[in-house]
JSON list of C-alpha atoms in Angstrom, two decimals:
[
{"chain": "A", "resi": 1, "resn": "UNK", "atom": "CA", "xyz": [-86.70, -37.48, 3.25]},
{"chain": "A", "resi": 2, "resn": "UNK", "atom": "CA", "xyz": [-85.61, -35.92, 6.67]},
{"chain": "A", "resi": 3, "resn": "UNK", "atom": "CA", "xyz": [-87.37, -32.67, 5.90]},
{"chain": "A", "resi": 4, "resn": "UNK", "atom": "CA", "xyz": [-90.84, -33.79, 5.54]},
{"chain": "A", "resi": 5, "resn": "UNK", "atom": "CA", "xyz": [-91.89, -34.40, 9.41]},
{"chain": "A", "resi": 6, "resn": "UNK", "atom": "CA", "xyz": [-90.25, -30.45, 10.01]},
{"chain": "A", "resi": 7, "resn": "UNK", "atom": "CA", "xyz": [-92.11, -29.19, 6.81]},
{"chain": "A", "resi": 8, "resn": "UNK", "atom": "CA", "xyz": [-95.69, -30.77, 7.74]},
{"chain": "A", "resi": 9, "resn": "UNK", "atom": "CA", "xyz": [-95.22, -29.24, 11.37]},
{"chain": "A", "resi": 10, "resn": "UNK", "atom": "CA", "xyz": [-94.08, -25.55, 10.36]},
{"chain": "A", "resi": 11, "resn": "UNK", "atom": "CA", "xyz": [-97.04, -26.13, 7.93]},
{"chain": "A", "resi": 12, "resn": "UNK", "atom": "CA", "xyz": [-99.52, -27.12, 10.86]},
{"chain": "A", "resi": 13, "resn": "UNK", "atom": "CA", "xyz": [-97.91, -23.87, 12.87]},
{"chain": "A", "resi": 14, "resn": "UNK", "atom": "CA", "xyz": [-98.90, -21.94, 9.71]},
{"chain": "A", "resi": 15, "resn": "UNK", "atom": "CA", "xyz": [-102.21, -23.34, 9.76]},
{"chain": "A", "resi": 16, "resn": "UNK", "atom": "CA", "xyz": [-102.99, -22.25, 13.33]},
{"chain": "A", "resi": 17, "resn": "UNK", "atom": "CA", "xyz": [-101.92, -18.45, 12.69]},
{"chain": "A", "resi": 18, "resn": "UNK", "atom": "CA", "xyz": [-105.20, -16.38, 12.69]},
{"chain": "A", "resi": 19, "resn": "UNK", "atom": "CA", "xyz": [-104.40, -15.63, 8.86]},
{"chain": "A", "resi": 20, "resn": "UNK", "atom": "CA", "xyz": [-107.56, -14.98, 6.63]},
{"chain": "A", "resi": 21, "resn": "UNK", "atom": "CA", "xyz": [-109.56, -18.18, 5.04]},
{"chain": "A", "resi": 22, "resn": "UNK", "atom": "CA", "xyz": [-107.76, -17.96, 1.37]},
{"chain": "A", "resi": 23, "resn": "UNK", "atom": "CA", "xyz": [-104.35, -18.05, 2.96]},
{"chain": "A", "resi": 24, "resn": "UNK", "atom": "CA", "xyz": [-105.52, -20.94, 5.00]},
{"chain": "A", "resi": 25, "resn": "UNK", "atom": "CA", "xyz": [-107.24, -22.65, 2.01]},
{"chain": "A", "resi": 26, "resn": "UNK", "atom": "CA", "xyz": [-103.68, -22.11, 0.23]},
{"chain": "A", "resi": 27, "resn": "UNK", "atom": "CA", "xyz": [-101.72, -23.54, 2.96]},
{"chain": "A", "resi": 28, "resn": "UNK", "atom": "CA", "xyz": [-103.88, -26.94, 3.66]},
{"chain": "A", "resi": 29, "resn": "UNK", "atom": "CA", "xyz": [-103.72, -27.35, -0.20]},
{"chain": "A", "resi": 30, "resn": "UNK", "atom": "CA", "xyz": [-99.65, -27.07, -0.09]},
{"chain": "A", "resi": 31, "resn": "UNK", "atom": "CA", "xyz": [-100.22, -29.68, 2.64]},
{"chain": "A", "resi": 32, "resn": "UNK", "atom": "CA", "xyz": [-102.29, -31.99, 0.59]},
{"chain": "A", "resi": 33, "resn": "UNK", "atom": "CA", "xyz": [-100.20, -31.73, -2.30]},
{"chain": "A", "resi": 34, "resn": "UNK", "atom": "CA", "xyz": [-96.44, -31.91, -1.07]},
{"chain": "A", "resi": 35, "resn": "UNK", "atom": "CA", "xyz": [-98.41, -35.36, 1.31]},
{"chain": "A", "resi": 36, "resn": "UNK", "atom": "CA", "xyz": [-99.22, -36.83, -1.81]},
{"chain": "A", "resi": 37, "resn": "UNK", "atom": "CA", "xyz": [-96.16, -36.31, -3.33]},
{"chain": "A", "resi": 38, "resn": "UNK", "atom": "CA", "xyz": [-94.67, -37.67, -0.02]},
{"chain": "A", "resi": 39, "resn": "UNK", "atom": "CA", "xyz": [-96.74, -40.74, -0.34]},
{"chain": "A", "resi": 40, "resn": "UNK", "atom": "CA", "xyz": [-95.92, -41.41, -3.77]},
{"chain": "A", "resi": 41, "resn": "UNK", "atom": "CA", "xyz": [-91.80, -41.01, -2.97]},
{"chain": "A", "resi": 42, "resn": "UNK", "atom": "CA", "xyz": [-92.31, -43.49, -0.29]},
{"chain": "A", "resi": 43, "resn": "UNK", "atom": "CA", "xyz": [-94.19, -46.12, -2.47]},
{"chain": "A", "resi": 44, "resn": "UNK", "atom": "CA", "xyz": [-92.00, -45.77, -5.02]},
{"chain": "A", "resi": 45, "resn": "UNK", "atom": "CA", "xyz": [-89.08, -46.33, -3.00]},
{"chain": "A", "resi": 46, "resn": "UNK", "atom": "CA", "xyz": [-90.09, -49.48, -1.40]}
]
């Protein structure tokens, strides 16, 4: 999965934007979730 190191940056760039607190909540839960699912591709491949 090429995309994922691209994704989590544009996801940290998000995260730095002075956006209000429920955007940013919503944002580092994206990031949790699509990690996980990241992790779980990866174990599952090996």
């Amino acid at each position: 999965m090429p995309l994922a190191p691209a994704f989590r940056e544009r996801m940290r760039w998000k995260m730095a934007l002075p956006v209000g607190p429920g955007v940013r909540g919503m944002y580092f839960v994206m990031n949790l979730s699509f990690s996980f699912m990241y992790l779980e591709a990866l174990l599952q491949g090996s």
